[in-house]
Tab-separated table of C-alpha atoms and ligand atoms in Angstrom:
chain	number	residue	atom	x	y	z
A	1	MET	CA	44.338	10.129	12.770
A	2	THR	CA	45.921	9.756	9.375
A	3	ASP	CA	44.369	9.398	5.931
A	4	LEU	CA	41.026	10.622	7.246
A	5	PRO	CA	39.489	11.394	3.851
A	6	LYS	CA	40.310	7.875	2.657
A	7	VAL	CA	38.992	6.249	5.828
A	8	ARG	CA	35.761	8.254	5.660
A	9	ALA	CA	35.320	7.365	1.988
A	10	ALA	CA	35.845	3.652	2.689
A	11	LEU	CA	33.308	3.785	5.525
A	12	ALA	CA	30.768	5.640	3.374
A	13	ALA	CA	31.127	3.171	0.494
A	14	TRP	CA	30.734	0.240	2.870
A	15	TYR	CA	27.613	1.779	4.404
A	16	GLU	CA	25.979	2.428	1.035
A	17	ARG	CA	26.627	-1.178	0.085
A	18	TRP	CA	25.792	-2.991	3.336
A	19	LYS	CA	23.413	-0.859	5.418
A	20	ARG	CA	20.329	-2.600	6.738
A	21	ASP	CA	17.038	-1.453	5.291
A	22	LEU	CA	15.380	-0.018	8.404
A	23	PRO	CA	12.075	1.897	8.318
A	24	TRP	CA	13.561	5.114	9.754
A	25	ARG	CA	16.229	5.126	7.070
A	26	ARG	CA	13.588	5.685	4.405
A	27	THR	CA	12.681	9.178	5.590
A	28	ARG	CA	14.183	12.605	6.260
A	29	ASP	CA	11.133	13.652	8.294
A	30	PRO	CA	12.573	14.897	11.627
A	31	TYR	CA	9.463	13.747	13.495
A	32	ARG	CA	9.855	10.146	12.329
A	33	ILE	CA	13.605	10.156	12.898
A	34	TRP	CA	13.169	11.565	16.388
A	35	VAL	CA	10.530	8.918	17.290
A	36	SER	CA	12.881	6.171	16.086
A	37	GLU	CA	15.823	7.529	18.084
A	38	ILE	CA	13.754	7.740	21.278
A	39	MET	CA	12.476	4.193	20.778
A	40	LEU	CA	15.998	2.935	20.096
A	41	GLN	CA	17.264	4.272	23.432
A	42	GLN	CA	17.838	1.104	25.493
A	43	THR	CA	15.890	-1.079	23.021
A	44	ARG	CA	17.081	-3.379	20.224
A	45	VAL	CA	16.344	-2.619	16.579
A	46	ALA	CA	14.321	-5.811	16.018
A	47	ALA	CA	12.086	-5.035	19.000
A	48	VAL	CA	11.508	-1.444	17.898
A	49	ILE	CA	10.413	-2.045	14.274
A	50	PRO	CA	6.812	-3.267	14.916
A	51	TYR	CA	6.250	-0.573	17.571
A	52	TYR	CA	7.602	2.124	15.285
A	53	ASP	CA	5.238	1.294	12.426
A	54	ARG	CA	2.193	1.025	14.691
A	55	PHE	CA	3.057	4.208	16.593
A	56	LEU	CA	3.413	6.283	13.431
A	57	GLU	CA	0.231	4.925	11.983
A	58	ARG	CA	-1.602	6.077	15.114
A	59	TYR	CA	0.371	9.339	15.586
A	60	PRO	CA	1.620	10.377	12.143
A	61	ASN	CA	2.785	13.864	13.147
A	62	LEU	CA	3.527	16.228	16.019
A	63	ASP	CA	-0.089	17.448	16.293
A	64	ALA	CA	-1.448	13.926	16.625
A	65	LEU	CA	1.101	13.007	19.281
A	66	ALA	CA	0.604	16.239	21.222
A	67	ALA	CA	-3.163	15.626	21.301
A	68	ALA	CA	-2.896	11.929	22.251
A	69	GLU	CA	-4.781	10.668	25.272
A	70	GLU	CA	-2.134	9.613	27.822
A	71	GLN	CA	-3.598	6.190	28.635
A	72	GLU	CA	-3.809	5.318	24.970
A	73	LEU	CA	-0.258	6.576	24.386
A	74	LEU	CA	1.088	4.400	27.195
A	75	GLY	CA	-0.906	1.481	25.789
A	76	MET	CA	0.829	1.969	22.423
A	77	TRP	CA	4.165	1.929	24.252
A	78	ALA	CA	3.359	-1.111	26.412
A	79	GLY	CA	6.115	-3.713	26.048
A	80	LEU	CA	8.848	-1.289	24.997
A	81	GLY	CA	9.605	-0.371	28.624
A	82	TYR	CA	11.058	2.819	30.062
A	83	TYR	CA	7.698	4.583	29.965
A	84	SER	CA	9.194	7.947	30.805
A	85	ARG	CA	10.262	7.958	27.145
A	86	ALA	CA	6.617	7.997	26.019
A	87	ARG	CA	5.737	10.776	28.457
A	88	ASN	CA	8.762	12.803	27.360
A	89	LEU	CA	7.829	12.281	23.711
A	90	GLN	CA	4.431	13.788	24.309
A	91	ALA	CA	5.810	16.653	26.414
A	92	ALA	CA	8.298	17.433	23.650
A	93	ALA	CA	5.574	17.193	20.969
A	94	LYS	CA	3.437	19.707	22.880
A	95	GLU	CA	6.436	22.014	23.210
A	96	MET	CA	7.167	21.793	19.471
A	97	VAL	CA	3.535	22.453	18.559
A	98	ARG	CA	3.734	25.541	20.749
A	99	LEU	CA	7.001	26.583	19.018
A	100	GLY	CA	5.480	26.052	15.578
A	101	GLY	CA	7.353	22.941	14.439
A	102	PHE	CA	10.427	20.791	14.794
A	103	PRO	CA	13.484	22.908	15.750
A	104	ARG	CA	16.342	22.863	13.232
A	105	GLU	CA	19.194	23.800	15.547
A	106	TYR	CA	21.213	21.476	17.741
A	107	ALA	CA	20.781	23.437	20.975
A	108	ALA	CA	17.006	23.648	20.525
A	109	ILE	CA	16.735	19.918	19.737
A	110	ARG	CA	18.932	19.117	22.735
A	111	ALA	CA	16.630	21.230	24.979
A	112	LEU	CA	13.572	19.036	24.236
A	113	PRO	CA	12.396	16.723	27.047
A	114	GLY	CA	13.987	13.256	26.794
A	115	VAL	CA	16.687	14.364	24.341
A	116	GLY	CA	20.314	14.003	25.415
A	117	GLU	CA	23.521	14.736	23.517
A	118	TYR	CA	23.434	11.490	21.592
A	119	THR	CA	19.818	11.835	20.423
A	120	ALA	CA	20.278	15.524	19.548
A	121	ALA	CA	23.345	14.697	17.429
A	122	ALA	CA	21.563	11.781	15.747
A	123	VAL	CA	18.345	13.701	14.927
A	124	GLY	CA	20.222	16.904	14.039
A	125	SER	CA	22.612	15.176	11.654
A	126	ILE	CA	20.170	12.732	10.044
A	127	ALA	CA	17.243	15.127	9.616
A	128	PHE	CA	19.059	18.431	9.059
A	129	GLY	CA	22.687	17.556	8.217
A	130	LEU	CA	24.013	19.268	11.360
A	131	PRO	CA	27.710	18.452	11.870
A	132	HIS	CA	27.593	16.805	15.307
A	133	ALA	CA	29.127	13.376	15.889
A	134	VAL	CA	26.977	10.790	17.640
A	135	VAL	CA	28.749	9.162	20.566
A	136	ASP	CA	27.185	6.100	22.155
A	137	GLY	CA	28.549	2.739	23.305
A	138	ASN	CA	28.891	1.496	19.706
A	139	VAL	CA	30.812	4.560	18.603
A	140	ILE	CA	33.064	4.532	21.690
A	141	ARG	CA	33.919	0.884	20.993
A	142	VAL	CA	34.710	1.500	17.313
A	143	MET	CA	36.863	4.539	18.098
A	144	ALA	CA	38.683	2.814	20.994
A	145	ARG	CA	39.595	-0.100	18.721
A	146	PHE	CA	40.378	2.046	15.701
A	147	LEU	CA	42.852	4.136	17.725
A	148	ALA	CA	43.987	1.298	20.049
A	149	GLU	CA	42.972	3.520	22.960
A	150	GLY	CA	44.700	2.068	26.039
A	151	GLY	CA	42.837	4.055	28.731
A	152	GLU	CA	40.098	2.515	30.840
A	153	ILE	CA	36.740	3.266	29.354
A	154	SER	CA	35.199	4.152	32.716
A	155	SER	CA	37.529	7.156	32.928
A	156	GLY	CA	36.072	10.517	31.933
A	157	VAL	CA	39.405	11.493	30.396
A	158	THR	CA	39.346	8.454	28.100
A	159	LYS	CA	35.727	9.069	27.119
A	160	ASN	CA	36.464	12.709	26.309
A	161	ARG	CA	39.436	11.698	24.198
A	162	LEU	CA	37.256	9.280	22.223
A	163	ARG	CA	34.487	11.862	21.946
A	164	ASP	CA	37.003	14.332	20.483
A	165	ALA	CA	38.258	11.626	18.134
A	166	ALA	CA	34.697	10.917	16.947
A	167	GLU	CA	34.245	14.645	16.238
A	168	GLU	CA	37.509	14.736	14.313
A	169	PHE	CA	36.514	11.632	12.368
A	170	LEU	CA	33.081	13.087	11.462
A	171	ASP	CA	32.573	13.765	7.764
A	172	ARG	CA	31.255	17.323	7.921
A	173	GLU	CA	30.161	17.175	4.302
A	174	ALA	CA	27.872	14.207	4.989
A	175	PRO	CA	27.240	13.943	8.754
A	176	SER	CA	23.998	12.003	8.348
A	177	ARG	CA	25.577	9.167	6.386
A	178	HIS	CA	28.765	9.228	8.453
A	179	ASN	CA	27.011	8.982	11.823
A	180	GLN	CA	24.721	6.214	10.637
A	181	ALA	CA	27.672	4.383	9.119
A	182	VAL	CA	29.714	4.401	12.351
A	183	MET	CA	26.692	3.218	14.330
A	184	GLU	CA	25.966	0.530	11.750
A	185	LEU	CA	29.567	-0.629	11.849
A	186	GLY	CA	29.458	-0.917	15.647
A	187	ALA	CA	26.128	-2.770	15.521
A	188	THR	CA	26.952	-5.256	12.764
A	189	VAL	CA	30.756	-5.641	12.310
A	190	CYS	CA	32.758	-4.152	15.177
A	191	THR	CA	30.540	-5.890	17.723
A	192	PRO	CA	31.460	-6.189	21.429
A	193	ARG	CA	32.537	-9.840	21.498
A	194	ASP	CA	33.320	-10.750	17.955
A	195	PRO	CA	34.684	-7.939	15.767
A	196	GLU	CA	34.805	-9.135	12.162
A	197	CYS	CA	37.903	-7.242	11.079
A	198	GLY	CA	38.088	-9.256	7.858
A	199	ARG	CA	34.995	-7.541	6.487
A	200	CYS	CA	35.510	-4.134	8.092
A	201	PRO	CA	36.060	-1.080	5.875
A	202	LEU	CA	38.383	0.449	8.499
A	203	SER	CA	40.659	-2.566	8.901
A	204	GLU	CA	43.483	-1.188	6.738
A	205	TRP	CA	43.905	1.754	9.122
A	206	CYS	CA	42.744	0.184	12.401
A	207	GLU	CA	45.436	0.265	15.096
A	208	GLY	CA	43.509	-2.107	17.369
A	209	ARG	CA	43.414	-4.750	14.644
A	210	ALA	CA	47.072	-4.181	13.707
A	211	ARG	CA	48.161	-4.684	17.313
A	212	GLY	CA	45.961	-7.722	17.834
A	213	LEU	CA	43.829	-5.894	20.414
A	214	ALA	CA	40.423	-5.746	18.728
A	215	ARG	CA	38.708	-8.137	21.155
A	216	GLU	CA	40.323	-6.632	24.256
A	217	LEU	CA	39.198	-3.052	23.622
A	218	PRO	CA	37.699	-0.903	24.923
A	219	LEU	CA	39.560	-1.584	28.143
A	220	LYS	CA	37.282	-2.244	31.118
A	221	LYS	CA	38.349	-1.434	34.651
A	222	GLY	CA	40.775	-3.942	36.163
A	223	LYS	CA	41.112	-5.936	32.953
A	224	THR	CA	44.540	-6.809	31.568
A	225	VAL	CA	45.040	-6.488	27.860
A	226	ILE	CA	45.958	-9.782	26.238
A	227	ARG	CA	47.910	-9.124	23.070
A	228	ARG	CA	47.634	-11.531	20.179
A	229	VAL	CA	50.618	-11.565	17.886
A	230	GLU	CA	50.929	-13.387	14.561
A	231	ARG	CA	54.422	-14.749	13.791
A	232	SER	CA	55.916	-17.038	11.148
A	233	LEU	CA	58.893	-19.389	11.367
A	234	LEU	CA	60.757	-20.851	8.418
A	235	VAL	CA	62.162	-24.341	8.102
A	236	VAL	CA	64.987	-24.338	5.560
A	237	MET	CA	66.808	-27.632	4.976
A	238	ARG	CA	69.885	-28.354	2.874
A	239	ASN	CA	71.752	-31.669	2.752
A	240	GLY	CA	70.657	-32.768	6.217
A	241	ASN	CA	71.279	-29.317	7.751
A	242	LEU	CA	68.713	-26.977	9.236
A	243	LEU	CA	69.088	-23.215	9.040
A	244	LEU	CA	69.091	-21.546	12.499
A	245	TRP	CA	70.277	-18.328	14.122
A	246	GLN	CA	71.720	-17.836	17.575
A	247	ARG	CA	70.678	-15.030	19.907
A	248	PRO	CA	73.654	-12.853	20.798
A	249	PRO	CA	75.211	-13.025	24.297
A	250	ASP	CA	73.853	-9.575	25.160
A	251	ALA	CA	70.269	-10.316	24.072
A	252	ALA	CA	67.698	-9.212	26.646
A	253	ILE	CA	66.074	-12.638	26.647
A	254	LEU	CA	67.226	-16.144	25.715
A	255	SER	CA	70.820	-15.078	25.049
A	256	GLY	CA	72.778	-17.887	23.373
A	257	PHE	CA	69.652	-19.849	22.386
A	258	TRP	CA	69.109	-21.054	18.811
A	259	GLU	CA	65.961	-20.312	16.833
A	260	LEU	CA	64.319	-20.883	13.494
A	261	PRO	CA	64.496	-17.775	11.305
A	262	GLU	CA	61.552	-15.513	10.545
A	263	PRO	CA	60.685	-14.148	7.077
A	264	HIS	CA	62.317	-10.738	7.655
A	265	GLN	CA	65.657	-12.545	8.201
A	266	LEU	CA	65.429	-14.383	4.904
A	267	LEU	CA	64.125	-11.907	2.403
A	268	LYS	CA	65.432	-13.907	-0.564
A	269	ALA	CA	63.867	-17.194	0.560
A	270	LYS	CA	61.046	-18.851	-1.336
A	271	PHE	CA	58.088	-19.831	0.820
A	272	GLY	CA	56.668	-23.317	0.469
A	273	ALA	CA	53.795	-25.081	2.151
A	274	ALA	CA	52.545	-24.264	5.655
A	275	LEU	CA	53.673	-27.223	7.784
A	276	HIS	CA	51.717	-26.602	10.966
A	277	GLU	CA	50.825	-23.960	13.527
A	278	PHE	CA	50.879	-23.587	17.289
A	279	LYS	CA	50.270	-21.088	20.074
A	280	HIS	CA	52.715	-19.912	22.698
A	281	SER	CA	51.754	-17.688	25.653
A	282	ILE	CA	54.091	-15.373	27.528
A	283	THR	CA	52.556	-13.260	30.329
A	284	ASN	CA	49.942	-11.147	28.524
A	285	HIS	CA	50.930	-12.113	24.967
A	286	ILE	CA	49.526	-14.988	22.957
A	287	TYR	CA	51.744	-15.711	19.969
A	288	HIS	CA	50.219	-17.581	17.089
A	289	PHE	CA	53.037	-19.178	15.083
A	290	GLN	CA	52.753	-20.580	11.603
A	291	VAL	CA	55.607	-22.784	10.436
A	292	PHE	CA	56.455	-22.722	6.725
A	293	GLU	CA	58.765	-24.749	4.583
A	294	ALA	CA	61.151	-22.484	2.656
A	295	SER	CA	64.145	-22.780	0.354
A	296	VAL	CA	67.072	-20.481	-0.359
A	297	GLY	CA	68.272	-22.029	-3.638
A	298	ARG	CA	71.947	-21.334	-4.214
A	299	TRP	CA	71.942	-18.279	-1.984
A	300	SER	CA	74.145	-18.514	1.129
A	301	PRO	CA	72.218	-16.897	3.968
A	302	GLU	CA	74.964	-17.834	6.438
A	303	VAL	CA	77.197	-15.265	4.771
A	304	GLU	CA	74.783	-12.335	4.449
A	305	SER	CA	72.414	-12.861	7.347
A	306	GLY	CA	74.488	-14.401	10.121
A	307	LEU	CA	72.523	-17.639	10.130
A	308	ARG	CA	74.082	-21.090	10.530
A	309	TRP	CA	73.505	-24.517	9.026
A	310	VAL	CA	73.206	-27.042	11.860
A	311	ARG	CA	73.208	-30.806	11.275
A	312	VAL	CA	69.840	-32.270	12.228
A	313	GLU	CA	71.551	-34.898	14.457
A	314	ARG	CA	73.117	-32.046	16.517
A	315	LEU	CA	69.801	-30.391	17.366
A	316	ALA	CA	69.499	-32.352	20.605
A	317	ASP	CA	72.881	-30.998	21.776
A	318	ILE	CA	72.302	-27.259	21.419
A	319	PRO	CA	69.975	-24.950	23.393
A	320	LEU	CA	66.866	-24.391	21.297
A	321	SER	CA	64.273	-21.780	22.298
A	322	THR	CA	60.888	-23.109	23.409
A	323	THR	CA	59.144	-21.842	20.302
A	324	THR	CA	61.711	-23.524	18.039
A	325	ARG	CA	61.371	-26.753	20.005
A	326	LYS	CA	57.580	-26.522	19.662
A	327	ALA	CA	57.965	-25.916	15.940
A	328	LEU	CA	60.302	-28.889	15.498
A	329	ALA	CA	58.235	-31.134	17.755
A	330	GLY	CA	55.228	-30.413	15.591
A	331	MET	CA	57.267	-31.429	12.596
A	332	ALA	CA	58.454	-34.621	14.266
A	333	GLN	CA	54.780	-35.509	14.526
A	334	LEU	CA	54.621	-34.919	10.811
A	335	ARG	CA	57.616	-37.319	10.557
A	336	LEU	CA	59.845	-34.731	8.939
A	337	PHE	CA	62.539	-35.377	11.533
A	338	ALA	CA	61.842	-39.051	12.120
B	401	SF4	S1	39.183	-3.487	11.960
B	401	SF4	FE1	38.184	-4.731	13.537
B	401	SF4	S2	38.563	-3.680	15.466
B	401	SF4	FE2	39.042	-2.224	13.830
B	401	SF4	S3	37.151	-1.069	13.589
B	401	SF4	FE3	37.079	-2.764	12.129
B	401	SF4	S4	36.004	-4.463	13.180
B	401	SF4	FE4	36.605	-2.932	14.721
């Protein structure tokens, strides 16, 4: 990963500006953070909030939870589901009371009943600043898209690669903020179905976005990646001629066909209005073309760039590529070639 300090800084700034105000973000108390993380296992944030407040009012600390009557405890949990979480919470509270308080080391937190790697990393980093990256479904998705990871997500090798990447990405100076920021990004911006790359702090460096793969990743088993590619075509007219280029005889595809130029072929051209747009699919690529009017002034692109002026009346007599025909057909509808 390149530019890591810059990427981390952009993520941190975004988080400070846009983070949701959630009750467990207003405390550094490990007990409260731990309760929130256990409740958030398999349960949505909105569903947890009322339970969290009520639970902490009734059991404000480890001693109160350890001494709770089991039936009452399960009653407080009723509706949240996965009741083994409540039983594990109490077993862990009893263990911590016996140990003399909340452990401050990762291994000891991880050893508590009901605490897996994810929860240990979350509690350890948020409450004590321990440098362990959280890795859950949200984080895996963000990392897979950020790196354009092409491996199937069900594979252990792929998961380990993304886990290592999350560790490398971790801001060791501020693991609490960093972990919460990645999770927040996955929950609110880089969401499973509809990643909003336009408002994502990572977009400048995100390979998945750059390759048009954000929606397709992470790759599920048996799924083919559909690549979305943005392209532009230029319509340059002069005295009844249209500027085109011909694919060379040894081109791998469409040899000898004529096409509208793209911006990189006409660096001195001036762009005008967008005329129209269309999509064109080839196997697992969806190309999104935008067609622009452009002018070249007195410059002679046919000399420097190997393009040719072709009389508009001759267009029907030469082989035009499908995309160029689609572009010109769209323009005929606009009556430019009527
Ligand atoms: S740019 Fe898009 S795909 Fe990449 S991390 Fe951000 S939201 Fe996800």
